PDB file of C-alpha atoms and ligand atoms in Angstrom:
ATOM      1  CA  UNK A   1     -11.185  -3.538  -9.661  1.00 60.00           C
ATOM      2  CA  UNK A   2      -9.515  -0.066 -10.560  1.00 81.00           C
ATOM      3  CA  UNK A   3      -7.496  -0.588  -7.307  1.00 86.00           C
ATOM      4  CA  UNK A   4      -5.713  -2.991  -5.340  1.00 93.00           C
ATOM      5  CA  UNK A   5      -4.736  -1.303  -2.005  1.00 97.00           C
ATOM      6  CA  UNK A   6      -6.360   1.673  -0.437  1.00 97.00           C
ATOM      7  CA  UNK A   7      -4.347   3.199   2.159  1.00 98.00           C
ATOM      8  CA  UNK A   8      -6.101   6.556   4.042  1.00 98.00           C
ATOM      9  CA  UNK A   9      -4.335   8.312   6.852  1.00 97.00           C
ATOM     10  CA  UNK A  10      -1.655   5.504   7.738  1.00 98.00           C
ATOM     11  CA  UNK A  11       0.442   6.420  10.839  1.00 97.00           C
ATOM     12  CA  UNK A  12       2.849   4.188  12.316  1.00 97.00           C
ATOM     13  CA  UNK A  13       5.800   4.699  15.488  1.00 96.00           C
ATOM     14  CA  UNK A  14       8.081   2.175  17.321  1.00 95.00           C
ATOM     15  CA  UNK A  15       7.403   4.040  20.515  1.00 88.00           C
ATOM     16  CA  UNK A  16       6.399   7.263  20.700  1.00 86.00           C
ATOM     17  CA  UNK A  17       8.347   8.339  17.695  1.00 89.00           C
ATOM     18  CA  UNK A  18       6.528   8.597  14.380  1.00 92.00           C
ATOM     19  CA  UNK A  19       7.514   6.946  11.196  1.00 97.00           C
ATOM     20  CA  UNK A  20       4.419   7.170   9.013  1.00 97.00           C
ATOM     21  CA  UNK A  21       2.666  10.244   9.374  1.00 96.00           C
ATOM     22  CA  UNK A  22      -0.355  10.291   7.496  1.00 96.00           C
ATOM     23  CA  UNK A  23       0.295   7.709   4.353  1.00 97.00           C
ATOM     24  CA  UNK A  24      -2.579   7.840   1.928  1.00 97.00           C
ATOM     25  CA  UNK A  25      -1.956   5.894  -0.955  1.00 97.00           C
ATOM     26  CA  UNK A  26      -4.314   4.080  -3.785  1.00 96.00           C
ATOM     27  CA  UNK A  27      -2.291   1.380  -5.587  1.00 97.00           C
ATOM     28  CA  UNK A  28      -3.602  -0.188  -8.820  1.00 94.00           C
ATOM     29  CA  UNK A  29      -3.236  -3.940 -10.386  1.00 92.00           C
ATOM     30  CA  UNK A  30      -0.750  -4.317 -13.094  1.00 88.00           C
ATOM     31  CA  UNK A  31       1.713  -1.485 -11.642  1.00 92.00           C
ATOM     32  CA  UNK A  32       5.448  -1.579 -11.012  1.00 94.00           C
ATOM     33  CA  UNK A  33       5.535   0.542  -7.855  1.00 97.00           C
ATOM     34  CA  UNK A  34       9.153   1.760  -6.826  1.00 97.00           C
ATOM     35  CA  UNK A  35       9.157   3.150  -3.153  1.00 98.00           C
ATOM     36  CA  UNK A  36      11.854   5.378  -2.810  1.00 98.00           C
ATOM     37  CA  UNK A  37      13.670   8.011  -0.305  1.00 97.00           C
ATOM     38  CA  UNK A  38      16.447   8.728   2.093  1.00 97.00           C
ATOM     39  CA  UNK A  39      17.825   6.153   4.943  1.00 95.00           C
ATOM     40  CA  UNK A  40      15.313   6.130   7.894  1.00 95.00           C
ATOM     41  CA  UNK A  41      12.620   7.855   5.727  1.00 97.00           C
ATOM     42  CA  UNK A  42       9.910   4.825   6.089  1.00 97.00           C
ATOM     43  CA  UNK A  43       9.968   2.721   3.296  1.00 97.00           C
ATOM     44  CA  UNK A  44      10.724  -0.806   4.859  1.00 96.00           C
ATOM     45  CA  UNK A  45       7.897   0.118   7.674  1.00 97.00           C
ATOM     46  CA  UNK A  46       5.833   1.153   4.616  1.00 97.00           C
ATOM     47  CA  UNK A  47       6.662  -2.731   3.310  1.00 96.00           C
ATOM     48  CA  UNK A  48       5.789  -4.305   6.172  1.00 95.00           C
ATOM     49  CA  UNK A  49       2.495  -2.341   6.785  1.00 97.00           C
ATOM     50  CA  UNK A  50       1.293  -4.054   3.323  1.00 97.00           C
ATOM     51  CA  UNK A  51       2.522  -7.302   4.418  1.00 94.00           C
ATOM     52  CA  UNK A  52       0.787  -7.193   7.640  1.00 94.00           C
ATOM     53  CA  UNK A  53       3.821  -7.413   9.674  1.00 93.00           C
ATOM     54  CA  UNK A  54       2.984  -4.355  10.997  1.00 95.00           C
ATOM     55  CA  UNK A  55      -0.248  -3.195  11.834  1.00 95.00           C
ATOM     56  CA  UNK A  56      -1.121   1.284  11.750  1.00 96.00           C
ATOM     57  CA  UNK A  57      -1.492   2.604  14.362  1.00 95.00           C
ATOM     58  CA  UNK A  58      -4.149   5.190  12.944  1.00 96.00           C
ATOM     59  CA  UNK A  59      -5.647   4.883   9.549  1.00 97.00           C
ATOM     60  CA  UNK A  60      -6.556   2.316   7.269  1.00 97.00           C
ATOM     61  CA  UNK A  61      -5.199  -0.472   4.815  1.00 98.00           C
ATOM     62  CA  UNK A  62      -7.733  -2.025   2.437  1.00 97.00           C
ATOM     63  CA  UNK A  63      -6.445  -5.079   0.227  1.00 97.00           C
ATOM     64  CA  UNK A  64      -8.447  -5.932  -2.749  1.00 94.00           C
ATOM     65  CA  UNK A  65     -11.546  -4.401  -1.469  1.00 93.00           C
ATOM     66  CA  UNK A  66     -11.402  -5.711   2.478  1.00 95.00           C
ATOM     67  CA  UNK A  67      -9.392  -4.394   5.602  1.00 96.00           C
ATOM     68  CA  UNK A  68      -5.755  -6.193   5.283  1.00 96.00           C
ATOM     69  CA  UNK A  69      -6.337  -7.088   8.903  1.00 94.00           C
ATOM     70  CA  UNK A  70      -9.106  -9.402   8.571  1.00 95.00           C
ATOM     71  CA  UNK A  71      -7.771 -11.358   5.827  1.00 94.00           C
ATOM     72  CA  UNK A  72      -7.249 -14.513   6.931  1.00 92.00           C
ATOM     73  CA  UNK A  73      -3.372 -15.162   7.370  1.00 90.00           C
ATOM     74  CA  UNK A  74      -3.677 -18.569   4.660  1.00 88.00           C
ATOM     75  CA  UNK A  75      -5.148 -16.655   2.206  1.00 91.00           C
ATOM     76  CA  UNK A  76      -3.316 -12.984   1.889  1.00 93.00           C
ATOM     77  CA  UNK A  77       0.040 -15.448   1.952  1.00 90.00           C
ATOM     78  CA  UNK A  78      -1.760 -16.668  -1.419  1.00 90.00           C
ATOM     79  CA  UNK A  79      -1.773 -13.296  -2.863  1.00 94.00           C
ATOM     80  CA  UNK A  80       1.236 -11.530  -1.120  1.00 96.00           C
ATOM     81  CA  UNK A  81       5.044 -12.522  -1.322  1.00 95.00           C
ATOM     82  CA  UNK A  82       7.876 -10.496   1.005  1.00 93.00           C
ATOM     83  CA  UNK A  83      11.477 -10.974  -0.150  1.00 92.00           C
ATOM     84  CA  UNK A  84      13.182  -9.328   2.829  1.00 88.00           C
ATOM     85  CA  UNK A  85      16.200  -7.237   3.138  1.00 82.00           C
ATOM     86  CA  UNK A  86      18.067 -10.313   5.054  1.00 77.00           C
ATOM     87  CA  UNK A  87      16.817 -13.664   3.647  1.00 76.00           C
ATOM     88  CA  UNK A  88      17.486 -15.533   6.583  1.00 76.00           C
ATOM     89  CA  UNK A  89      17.232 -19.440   6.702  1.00 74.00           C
ATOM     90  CA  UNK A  90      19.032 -21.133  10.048  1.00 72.00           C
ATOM     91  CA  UNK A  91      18.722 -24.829   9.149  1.00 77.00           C
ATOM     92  CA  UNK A  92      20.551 -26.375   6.311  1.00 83.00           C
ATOM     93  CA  UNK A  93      17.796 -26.499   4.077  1.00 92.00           C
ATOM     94  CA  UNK A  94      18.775 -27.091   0.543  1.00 94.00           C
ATOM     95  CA  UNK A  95      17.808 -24.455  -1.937  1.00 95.00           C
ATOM     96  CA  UNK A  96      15.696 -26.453  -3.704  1.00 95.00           C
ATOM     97  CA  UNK A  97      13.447 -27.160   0.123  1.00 93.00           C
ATOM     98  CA  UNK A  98      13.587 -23.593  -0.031  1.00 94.00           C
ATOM     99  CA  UNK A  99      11.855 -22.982  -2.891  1.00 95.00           C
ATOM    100  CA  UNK A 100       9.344 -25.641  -2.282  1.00 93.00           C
ATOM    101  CA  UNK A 101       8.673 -23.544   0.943  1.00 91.00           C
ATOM    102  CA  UNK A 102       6.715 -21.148  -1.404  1.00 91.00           C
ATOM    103  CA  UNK A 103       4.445 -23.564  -2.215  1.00 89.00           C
ATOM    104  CA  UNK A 104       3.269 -24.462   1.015  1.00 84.00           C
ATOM    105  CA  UNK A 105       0.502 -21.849   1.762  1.00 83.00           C
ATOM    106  CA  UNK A 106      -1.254 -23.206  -1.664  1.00 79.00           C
ATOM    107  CA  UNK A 107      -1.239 -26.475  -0.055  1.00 74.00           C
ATOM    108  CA  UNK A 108      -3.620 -28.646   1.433  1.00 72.00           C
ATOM    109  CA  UNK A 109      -2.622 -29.334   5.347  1.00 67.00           C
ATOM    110  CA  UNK A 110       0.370 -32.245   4.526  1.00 66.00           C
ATOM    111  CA  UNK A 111      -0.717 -32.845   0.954  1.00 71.00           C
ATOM    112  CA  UNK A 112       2.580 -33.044  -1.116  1.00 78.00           C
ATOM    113  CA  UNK A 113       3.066 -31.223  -4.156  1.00 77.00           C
ATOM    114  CA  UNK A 114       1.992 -32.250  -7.443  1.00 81.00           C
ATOM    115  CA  UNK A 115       4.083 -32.753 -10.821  1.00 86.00           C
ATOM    116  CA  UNK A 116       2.902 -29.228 -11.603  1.00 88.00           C
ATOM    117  CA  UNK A 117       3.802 -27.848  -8.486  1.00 86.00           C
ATOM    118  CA  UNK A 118       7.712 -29.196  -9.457  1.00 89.00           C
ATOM    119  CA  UNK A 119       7.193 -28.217 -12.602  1.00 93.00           C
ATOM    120  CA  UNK A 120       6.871 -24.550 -11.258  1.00 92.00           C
ATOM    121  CA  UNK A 121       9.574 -25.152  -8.752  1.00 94.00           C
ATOM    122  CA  UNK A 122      11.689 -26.171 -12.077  1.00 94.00           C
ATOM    123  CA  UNK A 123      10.554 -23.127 -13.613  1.00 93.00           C
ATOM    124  CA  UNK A 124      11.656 -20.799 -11.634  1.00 93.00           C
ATOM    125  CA  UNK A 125      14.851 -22.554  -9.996  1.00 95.00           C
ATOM    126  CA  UNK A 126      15.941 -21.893 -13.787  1.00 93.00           C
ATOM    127  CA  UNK A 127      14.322 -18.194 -14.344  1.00 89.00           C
ATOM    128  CA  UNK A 128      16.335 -17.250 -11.504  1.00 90.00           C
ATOM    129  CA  UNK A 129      19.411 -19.062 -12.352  1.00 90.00           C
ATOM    130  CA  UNK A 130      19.542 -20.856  -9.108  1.00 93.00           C
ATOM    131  CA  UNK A 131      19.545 -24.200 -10.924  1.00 95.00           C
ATOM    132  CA  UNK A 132      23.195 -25.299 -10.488  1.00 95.00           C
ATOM    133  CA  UNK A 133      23.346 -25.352  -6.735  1.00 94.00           C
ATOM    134  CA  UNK A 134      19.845 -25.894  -5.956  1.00 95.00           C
ATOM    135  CA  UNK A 135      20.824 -28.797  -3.728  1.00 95.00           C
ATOM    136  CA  UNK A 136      23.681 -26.929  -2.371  1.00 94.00           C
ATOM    137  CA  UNK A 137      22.433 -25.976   1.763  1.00 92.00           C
ATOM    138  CA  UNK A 138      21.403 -22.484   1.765  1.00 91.00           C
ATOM    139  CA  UNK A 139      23.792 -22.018   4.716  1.00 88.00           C
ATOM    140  CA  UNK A 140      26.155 -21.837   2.635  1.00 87.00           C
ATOM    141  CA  UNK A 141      25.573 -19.193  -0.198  1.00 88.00           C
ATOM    142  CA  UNK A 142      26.870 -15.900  -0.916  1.00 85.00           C
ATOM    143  CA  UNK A 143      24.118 -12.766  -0.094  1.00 83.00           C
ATOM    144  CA  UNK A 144      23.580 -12.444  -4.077  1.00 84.00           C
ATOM    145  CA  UNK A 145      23.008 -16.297  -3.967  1.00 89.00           C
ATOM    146  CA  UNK A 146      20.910 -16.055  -1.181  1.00 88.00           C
ATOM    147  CA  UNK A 147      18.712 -12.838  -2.727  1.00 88.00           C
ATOM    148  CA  UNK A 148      17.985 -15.059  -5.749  1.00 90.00           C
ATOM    149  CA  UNK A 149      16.846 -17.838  -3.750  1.00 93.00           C
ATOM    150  CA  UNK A 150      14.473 -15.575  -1.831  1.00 93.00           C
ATOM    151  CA  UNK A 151      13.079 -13.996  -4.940  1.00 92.00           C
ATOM    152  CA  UNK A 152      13.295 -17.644  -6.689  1.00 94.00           C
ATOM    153  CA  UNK A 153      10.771 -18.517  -3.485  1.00 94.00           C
ATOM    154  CA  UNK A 154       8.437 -15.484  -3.757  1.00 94.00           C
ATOM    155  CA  UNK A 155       7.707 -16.750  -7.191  1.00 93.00           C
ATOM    156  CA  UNK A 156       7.011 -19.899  -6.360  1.00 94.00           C
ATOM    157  CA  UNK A 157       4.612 -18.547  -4.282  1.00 93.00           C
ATOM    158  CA  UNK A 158       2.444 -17.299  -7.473  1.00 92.00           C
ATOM    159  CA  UNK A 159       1.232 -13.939  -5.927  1.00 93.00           C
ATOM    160  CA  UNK A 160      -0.695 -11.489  -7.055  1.00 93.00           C
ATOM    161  CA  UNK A 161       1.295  -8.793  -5.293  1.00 96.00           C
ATOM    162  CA  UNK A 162       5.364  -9.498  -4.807  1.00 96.00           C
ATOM    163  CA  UNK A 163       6.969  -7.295  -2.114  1.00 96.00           C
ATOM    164  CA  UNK A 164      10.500  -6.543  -2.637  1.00 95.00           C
ATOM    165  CA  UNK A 165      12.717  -4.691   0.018  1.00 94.00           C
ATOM    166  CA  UNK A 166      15.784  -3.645  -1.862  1.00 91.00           C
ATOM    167  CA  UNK A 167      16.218  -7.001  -3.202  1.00 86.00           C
ATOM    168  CA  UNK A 168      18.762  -6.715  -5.948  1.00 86.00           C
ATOM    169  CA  UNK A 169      21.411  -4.612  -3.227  1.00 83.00           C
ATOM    170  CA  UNK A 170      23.898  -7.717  -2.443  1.00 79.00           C
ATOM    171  CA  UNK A 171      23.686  -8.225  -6.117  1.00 84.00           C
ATOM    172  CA  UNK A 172      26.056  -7.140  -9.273  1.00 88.00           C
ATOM    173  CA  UNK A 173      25.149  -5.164 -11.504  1.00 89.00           C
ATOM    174  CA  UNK A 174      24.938  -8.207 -14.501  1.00 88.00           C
ATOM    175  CA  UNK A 175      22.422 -10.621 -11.533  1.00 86.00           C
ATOM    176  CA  UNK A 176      20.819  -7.011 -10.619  1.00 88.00           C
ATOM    177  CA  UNK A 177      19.481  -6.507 -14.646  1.00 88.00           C
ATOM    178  CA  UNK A 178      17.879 -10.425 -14.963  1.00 85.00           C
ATOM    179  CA  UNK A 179      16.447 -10.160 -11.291  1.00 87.00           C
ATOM    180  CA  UNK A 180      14.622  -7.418 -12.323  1.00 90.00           C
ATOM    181  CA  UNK A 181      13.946  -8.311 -15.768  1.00 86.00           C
ATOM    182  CA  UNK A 182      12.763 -11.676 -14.965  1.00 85.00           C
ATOM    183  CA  UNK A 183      10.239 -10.274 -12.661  1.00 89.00           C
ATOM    184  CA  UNK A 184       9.235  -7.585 -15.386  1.00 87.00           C
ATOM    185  CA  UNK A 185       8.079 -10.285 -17.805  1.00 83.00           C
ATOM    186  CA  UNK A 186       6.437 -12.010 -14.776  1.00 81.00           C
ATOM    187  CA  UNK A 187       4.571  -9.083 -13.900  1.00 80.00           C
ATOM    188  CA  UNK A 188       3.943  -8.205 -17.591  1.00 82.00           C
ATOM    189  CA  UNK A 189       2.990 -11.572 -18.983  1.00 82.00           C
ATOM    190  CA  UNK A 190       0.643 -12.529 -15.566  1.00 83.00           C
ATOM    191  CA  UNK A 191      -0.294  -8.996 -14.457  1.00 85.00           C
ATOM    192  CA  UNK A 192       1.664  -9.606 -10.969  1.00 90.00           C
ATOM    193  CA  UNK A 193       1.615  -6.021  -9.042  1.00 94.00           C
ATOM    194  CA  UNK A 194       5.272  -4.927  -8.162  1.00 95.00           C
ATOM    195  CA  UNK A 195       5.798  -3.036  -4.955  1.00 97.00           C
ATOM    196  CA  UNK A 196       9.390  -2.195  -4.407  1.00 97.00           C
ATOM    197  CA  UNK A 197      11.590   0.098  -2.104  1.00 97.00           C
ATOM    198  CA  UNK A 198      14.553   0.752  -3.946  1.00 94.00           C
ATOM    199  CA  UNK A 199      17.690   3.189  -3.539  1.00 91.00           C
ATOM    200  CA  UNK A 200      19.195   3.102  -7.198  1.00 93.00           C
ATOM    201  CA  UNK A 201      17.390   5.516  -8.711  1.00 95.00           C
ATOM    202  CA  UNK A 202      18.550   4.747 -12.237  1.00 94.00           C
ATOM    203  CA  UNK A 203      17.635   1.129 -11.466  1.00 92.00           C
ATOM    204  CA  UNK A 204      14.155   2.105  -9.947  1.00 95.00           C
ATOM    205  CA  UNK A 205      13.702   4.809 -13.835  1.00 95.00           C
ATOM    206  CA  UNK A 206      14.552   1.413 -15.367  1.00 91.00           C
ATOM    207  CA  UNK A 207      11.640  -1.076 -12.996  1.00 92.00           C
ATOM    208  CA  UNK A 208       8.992   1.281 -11.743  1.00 95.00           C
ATOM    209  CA  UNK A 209       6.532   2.546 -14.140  1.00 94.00           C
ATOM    210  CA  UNK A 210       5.505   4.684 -11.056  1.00 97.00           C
ATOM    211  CA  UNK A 211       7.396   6.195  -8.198  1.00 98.00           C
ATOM    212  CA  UNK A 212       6.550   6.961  -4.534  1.00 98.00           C
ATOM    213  CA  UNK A 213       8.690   9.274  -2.871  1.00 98.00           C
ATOM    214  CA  UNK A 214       8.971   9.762   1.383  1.00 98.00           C
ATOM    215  CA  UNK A 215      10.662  11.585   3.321  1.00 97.00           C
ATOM    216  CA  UNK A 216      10.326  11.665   6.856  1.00 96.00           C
ATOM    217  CA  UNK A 217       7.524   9.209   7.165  1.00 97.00           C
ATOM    218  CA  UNK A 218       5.685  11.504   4.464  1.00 97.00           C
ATOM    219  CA  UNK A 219       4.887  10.587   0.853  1.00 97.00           C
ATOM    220  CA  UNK A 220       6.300  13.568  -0.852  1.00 97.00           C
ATOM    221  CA  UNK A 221       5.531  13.185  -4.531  1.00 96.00           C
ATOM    222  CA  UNK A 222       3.902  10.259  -6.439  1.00 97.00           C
ATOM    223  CA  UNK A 223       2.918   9.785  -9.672  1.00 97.00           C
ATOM    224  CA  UNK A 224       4.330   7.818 -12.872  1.00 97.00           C
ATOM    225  CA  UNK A 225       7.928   7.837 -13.323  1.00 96.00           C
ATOM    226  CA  UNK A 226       8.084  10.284 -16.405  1.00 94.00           C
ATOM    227  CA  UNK A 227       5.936  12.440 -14.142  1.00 96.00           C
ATOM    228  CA  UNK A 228       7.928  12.489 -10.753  1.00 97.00           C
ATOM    229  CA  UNK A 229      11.721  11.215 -11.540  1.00 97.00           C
ATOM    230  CA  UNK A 230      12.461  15.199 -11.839  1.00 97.00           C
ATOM    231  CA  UNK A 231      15.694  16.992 -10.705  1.00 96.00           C
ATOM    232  CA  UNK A 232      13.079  19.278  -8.488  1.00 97.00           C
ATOM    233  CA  UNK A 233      11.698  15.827  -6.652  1.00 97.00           C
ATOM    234  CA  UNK A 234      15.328  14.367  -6.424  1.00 97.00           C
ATOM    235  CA  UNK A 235      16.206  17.986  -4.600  1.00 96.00           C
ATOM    236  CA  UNK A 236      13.457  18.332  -2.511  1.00 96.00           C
ATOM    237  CA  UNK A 237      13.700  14.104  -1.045  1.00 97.00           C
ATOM    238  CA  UNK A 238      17.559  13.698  -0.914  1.00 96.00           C
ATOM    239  CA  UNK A 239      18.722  17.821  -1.062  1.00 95.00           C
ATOM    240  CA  UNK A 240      21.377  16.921  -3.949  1.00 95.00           C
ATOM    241  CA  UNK A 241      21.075  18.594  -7.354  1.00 95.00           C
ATOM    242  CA  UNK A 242      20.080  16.432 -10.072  1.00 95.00           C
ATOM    243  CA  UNK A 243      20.029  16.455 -14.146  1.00 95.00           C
ATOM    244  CA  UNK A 244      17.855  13.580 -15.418  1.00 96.00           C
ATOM    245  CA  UNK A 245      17.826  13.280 -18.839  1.00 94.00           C
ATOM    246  CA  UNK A 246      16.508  10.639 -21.513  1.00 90.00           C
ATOM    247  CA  UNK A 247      18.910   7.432 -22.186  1.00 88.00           C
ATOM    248  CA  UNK A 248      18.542   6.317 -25.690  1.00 88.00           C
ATOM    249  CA  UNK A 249      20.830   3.051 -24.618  1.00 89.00           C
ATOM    250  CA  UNK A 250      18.521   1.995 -21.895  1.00 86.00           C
ATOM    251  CA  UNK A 251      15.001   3.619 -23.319  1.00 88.00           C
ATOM    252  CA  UNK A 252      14.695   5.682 -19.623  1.00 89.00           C
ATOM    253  CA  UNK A 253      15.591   8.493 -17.963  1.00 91.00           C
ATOM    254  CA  UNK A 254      19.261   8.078 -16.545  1.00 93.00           C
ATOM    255  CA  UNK A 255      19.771  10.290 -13.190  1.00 95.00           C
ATOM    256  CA  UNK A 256      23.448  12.046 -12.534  1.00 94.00           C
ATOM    257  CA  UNK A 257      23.872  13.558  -9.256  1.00 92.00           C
ATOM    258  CA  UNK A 258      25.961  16.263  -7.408  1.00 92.00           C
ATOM    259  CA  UNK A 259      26.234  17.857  -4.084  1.00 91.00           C
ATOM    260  CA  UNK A 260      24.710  21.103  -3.960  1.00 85.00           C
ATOM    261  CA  UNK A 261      27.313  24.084  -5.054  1.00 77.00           C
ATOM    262  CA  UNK A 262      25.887  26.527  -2.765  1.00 68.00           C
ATOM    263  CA  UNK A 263      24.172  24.626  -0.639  1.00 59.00           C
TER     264      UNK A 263
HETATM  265  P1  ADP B   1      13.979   3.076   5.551  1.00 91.53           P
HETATM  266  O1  ADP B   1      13.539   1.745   5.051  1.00 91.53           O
HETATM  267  O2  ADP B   1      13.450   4.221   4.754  1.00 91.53           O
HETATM  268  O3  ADP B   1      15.467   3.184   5.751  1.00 91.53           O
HETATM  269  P2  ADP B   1      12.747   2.216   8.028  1.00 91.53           P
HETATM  270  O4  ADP B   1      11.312   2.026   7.782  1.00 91.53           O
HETATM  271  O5  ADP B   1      13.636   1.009   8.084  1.00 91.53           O
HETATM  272  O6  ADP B   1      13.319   3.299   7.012  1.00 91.53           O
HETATM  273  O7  ADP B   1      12.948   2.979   9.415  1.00 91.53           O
HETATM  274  C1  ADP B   1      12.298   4.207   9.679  1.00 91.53           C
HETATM  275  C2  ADP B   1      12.696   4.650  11.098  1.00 91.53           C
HETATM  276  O8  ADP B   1      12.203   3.715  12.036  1.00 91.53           O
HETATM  277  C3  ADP B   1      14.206   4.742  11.318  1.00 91.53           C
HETATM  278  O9  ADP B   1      14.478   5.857  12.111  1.00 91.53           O
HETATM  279  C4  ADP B   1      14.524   3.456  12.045  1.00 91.53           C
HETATM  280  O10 ADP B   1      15.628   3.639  12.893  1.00 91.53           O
HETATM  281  C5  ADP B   1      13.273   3.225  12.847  1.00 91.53           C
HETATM  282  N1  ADP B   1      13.022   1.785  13.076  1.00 91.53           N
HETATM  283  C6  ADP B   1      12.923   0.835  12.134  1.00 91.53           C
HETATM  284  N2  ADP B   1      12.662  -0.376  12.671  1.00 91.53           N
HETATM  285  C7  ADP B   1      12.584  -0.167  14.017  1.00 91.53           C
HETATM  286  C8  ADP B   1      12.344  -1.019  15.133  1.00 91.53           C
HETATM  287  N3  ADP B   1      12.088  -2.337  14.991  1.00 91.53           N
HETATM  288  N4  ADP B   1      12.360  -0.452  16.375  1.00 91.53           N
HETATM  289  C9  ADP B   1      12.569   0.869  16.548  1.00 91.53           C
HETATM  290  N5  ADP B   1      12.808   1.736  15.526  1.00 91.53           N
HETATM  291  C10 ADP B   1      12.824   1.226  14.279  1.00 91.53           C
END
């Protein structure tokens, strides 16, 4: 299949005031997709549209060929995997339980998992260097702890789309880097699709191979990043004046901003 998702005509609101106007996107396998754009612009309702949080309120959302709302709620948790802007947990679950959790809507109805299933668990406890206090209560972790648990549990989870919602921002810049490098590799070596709003835009040049801009609930400019990341996109969505420019160090294009001079 050429595509994954096939969005026409998406319109959402809370209320009566409109956040999507109009979203018409098609979305292929084996894509790093960076959703980007100012504060209030769209992009977590966007995110929770494709995770069928939220339903539209006009238009349509196909997923892999059949109308995200009639997938049964088991089986799109097989293929899709959220990590949220707040990873919340309330009870003292231990990281490791945590992790586990991902597992669950693979399993059979109170089967328990198999040696491969905590092999995985192992796997990516490690990948995400979560390892040392994975039986530390998730209570008590740091947010940048916390984000690596939640992306540690969307692994586990084995999707074939992973959802992120600005998941490396409680994170430094070294965690930020192998976060999103680790998933790169996953998404390289097992053709995982990558959906992810981000607000760094050198960090979303150095994830996304393709960028989807909105502003005001509307997709502005889309395309691959090459294509889009342009100093004429980056004026039009955020009305600063940009100079992107190729980055030899980091093989892609590195974005410097300024506040208009006569704006
Ligand atoms: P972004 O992720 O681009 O910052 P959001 O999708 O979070 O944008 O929000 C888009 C708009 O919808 C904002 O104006 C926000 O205040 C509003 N909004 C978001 N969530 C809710 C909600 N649960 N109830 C009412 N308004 C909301």
């Amino acid at each position: 299949m050429d595509r994954l998702w096939s969005l026409k005509d998406v319109s959402f609101g809370y209320g009566t005031t409109p956040v999507l106007q109009e979203v018409s996107l098609e979305l292929r396998p084996g894509h790093c997709y960076g959703i980007l754009g100012p504060n209030g612009s769209g992009k977590t309702t966007l995110l929770d549209l494709l995770s069928g949080l939220l339903a539209p309120q006009s238009g349509t959302i196909e997923f892999n060929g059949r109308f995200l709302h009639s997938w049964p709620k088991k089986h799109l948790a097989q293929q899709l995997a959220l990590v949220p802007q707040d990873f919340m947990v309330r009870f003292g679950y231990s990281v490791r339980e945590v992790v586990e959790m991902g597992l669950h809507p693979h399993l059979h109805r109170f089967a328990t998992p198999s040696s491969e299933d905590l092999a995985l668990i192992e796997e990516v406890l490690e990948l995400t260097g979560i390892t040392t206090f994975a039986d530390r209560s998730v209570t008590r972790l740091s947010g940048g702890e916390k984000q690596r648990v939640a992306v540690a549990r969307a692994l586990a989870q084995q999707p074939t789309v992973l959802l992120l919602d600005e998941a490396t921002s409680n994170l430094d810049i070294h965690h930020s880097l192998e976060i999103l490098q680790l998933i790169r590799k996953r998404f390289e070596q097992q053709g995982m699709q990558v959906i992810a709003v981000m607000h760094d835009l050198n960090l979303a040049s150095f994830f996304c191979d393709h960028l989807i801009f909105l502003k005001k609930g509307h997709v502005v400019c889309q395309g691959p990043t090459e294509e889009v990341l342009t100093p004429e996109t980056i004026a039009t969505v955020y009305g600063v004046e940009a100079e992107v420019t190729p980055n030899t160090f980091t093989n892609c294009r590195q974005v410097s901003f300024r506040l208009p001079v006569n704006p």
